Amino acid sequence: NAGVTQTPKFQVLKTGQSMTLQCAQDMNHEYMSWYRQDPGMGLRLIHYSVGAGITDQGEVPNGYNVSRSTTEDFPLRLLSAAPSQTSVYFCASSRQAWSSPLHFGNGTRLTVT
Amino acid sequence: GDSVTQMEGPVTLSEEAFLTINCTYTATGYPSLFWYVQYPGEGLQLLLKATKADDKGSNKGFEATYRKETTSFHLEKGSVQVSDSAVYFCALSNTGTNAGKSTFGDGTTLTVKP
């Protein structure tokens, strides 16, 4: 059982470049979300989705776009990368938005130079 | 909005010592509470959870009790092992207008020495 799969594991971008971080889950979970993890700041919610075709903003959405065309996939797009977006990004899914625990991918470490 | 405050780290203990990591929260309504653990180079994984007041979550010797009167969910283990060295996150997930927006503490790094 693969769970939540994130690609790539590592990425280096130059300022202004764009890219898409991929996330796929095979557990038929309705809820999916993206977090960024920065030292001493815990995890901060970027965007989330409660089902296919529905997305909403989290705590730090600026500079990122998402879409949810299928239940399985929830890609995160960086429109024009900035050094402030250097971080570790985690995708997570759960059966529902409230009492179900989150299942996390292993993360994408992004460096913007 | 909702918030989670965790005991600051890092925490260093000797093997077989007693562990407590404090966690308090601020939230409206009746959130679910979680402890997650993160090992180096990996994503977070669920350690235990509690969904209502006075519930006790437990797993792998770790325990935490949902205390609504003190808005706390402290993590405890009676005898830690070297393999427990990791980063521990307290988190809550709420209903209503905050549904879907899980909130995490800053994490506490635990190092257990032989």
GROMACS .gro file of C-alpha atoms in nm:
model
  227
    1ASN     CA    1   0.000   0.000   0.000
    2ALA     CA    2   0.175   0.315  -0.123
    3GLY     CA    3  -0.024   0.568   0.088
    4VAL     CA    4   0.070   0.926  -0.001
    5THR     CA    5   0.337   0.966  -0.269
    6GLN     CA    6   0.518   1.294  -0.330
    7THR     CA    7   0.753   1.376  -0.616
    8PRO     CA    8   1.018   1.497  -0.651
    9LYS     CA    9   1.206   1.440  -0.324
   10PHE     CA   10   1.446   1.727  -0.389
   11GLN     CA   11   1.431   2.030  -0.619
   12VAL     CA   12   1.647   2.337  -0.676
   13LEU     CA   13   1.492   2.632  -0.857
   14LYS     CA   14   1.612   2.974  -0.959
   15THR     CA   15   1.412   3.280  -0.855
   16GLY     CA   16   1.124   3.333  -1.096
   17GLN     CA   17   1.099   2.975  -1.220
   18SER     CA   18   0.778   2.782  -1.187
   19MET     CA   19   0.721   2.417  -1.101
   20THR     CA   20   0.462   2.168  -0.982
   21LEU     CA   21   0.498   1.945  -0.678
   22GLN     CA   22   0.307   1.624  -0.729
   23CYS     CA   23   0.100   1.443  -0.467
   24ALA     CA   24  -0.102   1.126  -0.511
   25GLN     CA   25  -0.285   0.903  -0.262
   26ASP     CA   26  -0.431   0.558  -0.312
   27MET     CA   27  -0.653   0.539  -0.002
   28ASN     CA   28  -0.962   0.700  -0.159
   29HIS     CA   29  -0.939   0.986   0.093
   30GLU     CA   30  -1.165   1.284   0.035
   31TYR     CA   31  -0.949   1.533   0.221
   32MET     CA   32  -0.604   1.644   0.101
   33SER     CA   33  -0.378   1.927   0.205
   34TRP     CA   34  -0.037   2.088   0.157
   35TYR     CA   35   0.187   2.209   0.439
   36ARG     CA   36   0.525   2.371   0.449
   37GLN     CA   37   0.769   2.302   0.732
   38ASP     CA   38   1.024   2.562   0.831
   39PRO     CA   39   1.267   2.542   1.125
   40GLY     CA   40   1.105   2.649   1.452
   41MET     CA   41   0.769   2.716   1.286
   42GLY     CA   42   0.597   2.381   1.287
   43LEU     CA   43   0.376   2.305   0.989
   44ARG     CA   44   0.177   2.577   0.816
   45LEU     CA   45  -0.121   2.500   0.595
   46ILE     CA   46  -0.093   2.627   0.238
   47HIS     CA   47  -0.407   2.493   0.064
   48TYR     CA   48  -0.652   2.214   0.123
   49SER     CA   49  -0.931   2.027  -0.050
   50VAL     CA   50  -1.235   1.850   0.097
   51GLY     CA   51  -1.310   1.668  -0.227
   52ALA     CA   52  -1.259   1.663  -0.603
   53GLY     CA   53  -1.333   2.003  -0.754
   54ILE     CA   54  -1.318   2.186  -0.417
   55THR     CA   55  -1.014   2.375  -0.287
   56ASP     CA   56  -0.961   2.644  -0.026
   57GLN     CA   57  -0.681   2.856   0.113
   58GLY     CA   58  -0.494   2.785   0.431
   59GLU     CA   59  -0.270   3.003   0.642
   60VAL     CA   60   0.000   3.083   0.382
   61PRO     CA   61  -0.149   3.054   0.030
   62ASN     CA   62   0.028   3.340  -0.147
   63GLY     CA   63   0.251   3.231  -0.435
   64TYR     CA   64   0.090   2.885  -0.463
   65ASN     CA   65  -0.195   2.741  -0.668
   66VAL     CA   66  -0.374   2.408  -0.639
   67SER     CA   67  -0.639   2.214  -0.823
   68ARG     CA   68  -0.821   1.887  -0.748
   69SER     CA   69  -0.954   1.729  -1.064
   70THR     CA   70  -0.949   1.373  -0.923
   71THR     CA   71  -0.979   1.222  -0.576
   72GLU     CA   72  -0.627   1.080  -0.602
   73ASP     CA   73  -0.419   1.380  -0.708
   74PHE     CA   74  -0.356   1.720  -0.552
   75PRO     CA   75  -0.066   1.905  -0.722
   76LEU     CA   76   0.085   2.223  -0.580
   77ARG     CA   77   0.206   2.485  -0.828
   78LEU     CA   78   0.465   2.750  -0.754
   79LEU     CA   79   0.395   3.030  -0.998
   80SER     CA   80   0.717   3.232  -0.969
   81ALA     CA   81   0.956   3.088  -0.714
   82ALA     CA   82   1.108   3.316  -0.448
   83PRO     CA   83   1.382   3.244  -0.191
   84SER     CA   84   1.115   3.273   0.084
   85GLN     CA   85   0.960   2.956  -0.058
   86THR     CA   86   1.267   2.752   0.032
   87SER     CA   87   1.117   2.491   0.262
   88VAL     CA   88   1.015   2.130   0.302
   89TYR     CA   89   0.669   2.065   0.160
   90PHE     CA   90   0.440   1.790   0.284
   91CYS     CA   91   0.123   1.660   0.128
   92ALA     CA   92  -0.129   1.490   0.356
   93SER     CA   93  -0.463   1.315   0.320
   94SER     CA   94  -0.734   1.187   0.551
   95ARG     CA   95  -1.067   1.014   0.528
   96GLN     CA   96  -1.247   1.328   0.646
   97ALA     CA   97  -1.153   1.680   0.750
   98TRP     CA   98  -1.220   1.658   1.122
   99SER     CA   99  -1.155   1.356   1.343
  100SER     CA  100  -0.953   1.138   1.105
  101PRO     CA  101  -0.573   1.150   1.134
  102LEU     CA  102  -0.362   1.285   0.852
  103HIS     CA  103  -0.145   1.053   0.642
  104PHE     CA  104   0.168   1.231   0.524
  105GLY     CA  105   0.399   1.186   0.228
  106ASN     CA  106   0.775   1.189   0.281
  107GLY     CA  107   0.811   1.548   0.168
  108THR     CA  108   0.977   1.754  -0.104
  109ARG     CA  109   1.280   1.961  -0.006
  110LEU     CA  110   1.277   2.275  -0.222
  111THR     CA  111   1.560   2.527  -0.246
  112VAL     CA  112   1.514   2.854  -0.434
  113THR     CA  113   1.833   3.042  -0.517
  114GLY     CA  114  -0.833   3.127   1.545
  115ASP     CA  115  -0.718   2.791   1.671
  116SER     CA  116  -0.369   2.753   1.812
  117VAL     CA  117  -0.145   2.488   1.970
  118THR     CA  118   0.140   2.562   2.210
  119GLN     CA  119   0.400   2.297   2.275
  120MET     CA  120   0.671   2.269   2.533
  121GLU     CA  121   0.987   2.412   2.385
  122GLY     CA  122   1.273   2.180   2.316
  123PRO     CA  123   1.506   2.025   2.257
  124VAL     CA  124   1.461   1.761   2.526
  125THR     CA  125   1.745   1.523   2.609
  126LEU     CA  126   1.685   1.220   2.832
  127SER     CA  127   1.867   0.907   2.933
  128GLU     CA  128   1.725   0.570   2.833
  129GLU     CA  129   1.447   0.449   3.066
  130ALA     CA  130   1.371   0.802   3.189
  131PHE     CA  131   1.014   0.936   3.215
  132LEU     CA  132   0.899   1.164   2.937
  133THR     CA  133   0.647   1.447   2.945
  134ILE     CA  134   0.593   1.688   2.656
  135ASN     CA  135   0.337   1.956   2.737
  136CYS     CA  136   0.074   2.066   2.488
  137THR     CA  137  -0.204   2.320   2.537
  138TYR     CA  138  -0.453   2.444   2.283
  139THR     CA  139  -0.695   2.726   2.210
  140ALA     CA  140  -0.998   2.638   2.002
  141THR     CA  141  -1.370   2.690   1.986
  142GLY     CA  142  -1.606   2.396   1.988
  143TYR     CA  143  -1.487   2.036   2.025
  144PRO     CA  144  -1.165   1.971   1.836
  145SER     CA  145  -0.995   1.635   1.791
  146LEU     CA  146  -0.641   1.620   1.927
  147PHE     CA  147  -0.341   1.434   1.789
  148TRP     CA  148   0.023   1.359   1.853
  149TYR     CA  149   0.238   1.297   1.547
  150VAL     CA  150   0.601   1.180   1.535
  151GLN     CA  151   0.857   1.263   1.267
  152TYR     CA  152   1.176   1.062   1.219
  153PRO     CA  153   1.468   1.214   1.024
  154GLY     CA  154   1.401   1.245   0.652
  155GLU     CA  155   1.042   1.126   0.681
  156GLY     CA  156   0.694   1.269   0.692
  157LEU     CA  157   0.488   1.288   1.007
  158GLN     CA  158   0.304   0.978   1.124
  159LEU     CA  159   0.022   0.947   1.371
  160LEU     CA  160   0.128   0.845   1.721
  161LEU     CA  161  -0.208   0.869   1.902
  162LYS     CA  162  -0.531   1.064   1.902
  163ALA     CA  163  -0.834   1.155   2.117
  164THR     CA  164  -1.162   1.290   1.985
  165LYS     CA  165  -1.352   1.395   2.299
  166ALA     CA  166  -1.298   1.514   2.652
  167ASP     CA  167  -1.140   1.261   2.895
  168ASP     CA  168  -1.047   1.026   2.611
  169LYS     CA  169  -0.702   0.872   2.651
  170GLY     CA  170  -0.503   0.795   2.338
  171SER     CA  171  -0.223   0.540   2.364
  172ASN     CA  172   0.028   0.370   2.136
  173LYS     CA  173   0.375   0.215   2.173
  174GLY     CA  174   0.385   0.303   2.545
  175PHE     CA  175   0.295   0.668   2.484
  176GLU     CA  176  -0.021   0.815   2.636
  177ALA     CA  177  -0.209   1.145   2.631
  178THR     CA  178  -0.542   1.244   2.788
  179TYR     CA  179  -0.779   1.504   2.640
  180ARG     CA  180  -0.836   1.751   2.924
  181LYS     CA  181  -1.099   2.004   2.825
  182GLU     CA  182  -1.095   2.186   3.161
  183THR     CA  183  -0.725   2.270   3.121
  184THR     CA  184  -0.726   2.264   2.737
  185SER     CA  185  -0.429   2.029   2.745
  186PHE     CA  186  -0.311   1.708   2.578
  187HIS     CA  187   0.026   1.628   2.737
  188LEU     CA  188   0.229   1.338   2.596
  189GLU     CA  189   0.383   1.092   2.842
  190LYS     CA  190   0.591   0.776   2.833
  191GLY     CA  191   0.712   0.588   3.136
  192SER     CA  192   1.042   0.461   3.000
  193VAL     CA  193   1.191   0.604   2.682
  194GLN     CA  194   1.421   0.417   2.446
  195VAL     CA  195   1.691   0.539   2.207
  196SER     CA  196   1.455   0.455   1.922
  197ASP     CA  197   1.208   0.718   2.051
  198SER     CA  198   1.445   0.995   1.942
  199ALA     CA  199   1.240   1.204   1.699
  200VAL     CA  200   1.041   1.526   1.666
  201TYR     CA  201   0.695   1.522   1.826
  202PHE     CA  202   0.408   1.745   1.712
  203CYS     CA  203   0.085   1.817   1.892
  204ALA     CA  204  -0.204   1.905   1.659
  205LEU     CA  205  -0.575   1.972   1.655
  206SER     CA  206  -0.844   1.938   1.394
  207ASN     CA  207  -1.167   2.129   1.436
  208THR     CA  208  -1.520   2.143   1.304
  209GLY     CA  209  -1.735   2.429   1.178
  210THR     CA  210  -1.568   2.717   0.994
  211ASN     CA  211  -1.223   2.573   1.074
  212ALA     CA  212  -1.297   2.226   0.939
  213GLY     CA  213  -1.010   2.109   0.719
  214LYS     CA  214  -0.756   2.340   0.879
  215SER     CA  215  -0.544   2.126   1.110
  216THR     CA  216  -0.326   2.333   1.342
  217PHE     CA  217   0.016   2.214   1.459
  218GLY     CA  218   0.247   2.308   1.741
  219ASP     CA  219   0.610   2.397   1.661
  220GLY     CA  220   0.738   2.050   1.744
  221THR     CA  221   0.960   1.920   2.025
  222THR     CA  222   1.284   1.742   1.944
  223LEU     CA  223   1.354   1.448   2.174
  224THR     CA  224   1.697   1.288   2.198
  225VAL     CA  225   1.738   0.975   2.410
  226LYS     CA  226   2.093   0.878   2.507
  227PRO     CA  227   2.196   0.523   2.593
   0.00000   0.00000   0.00000
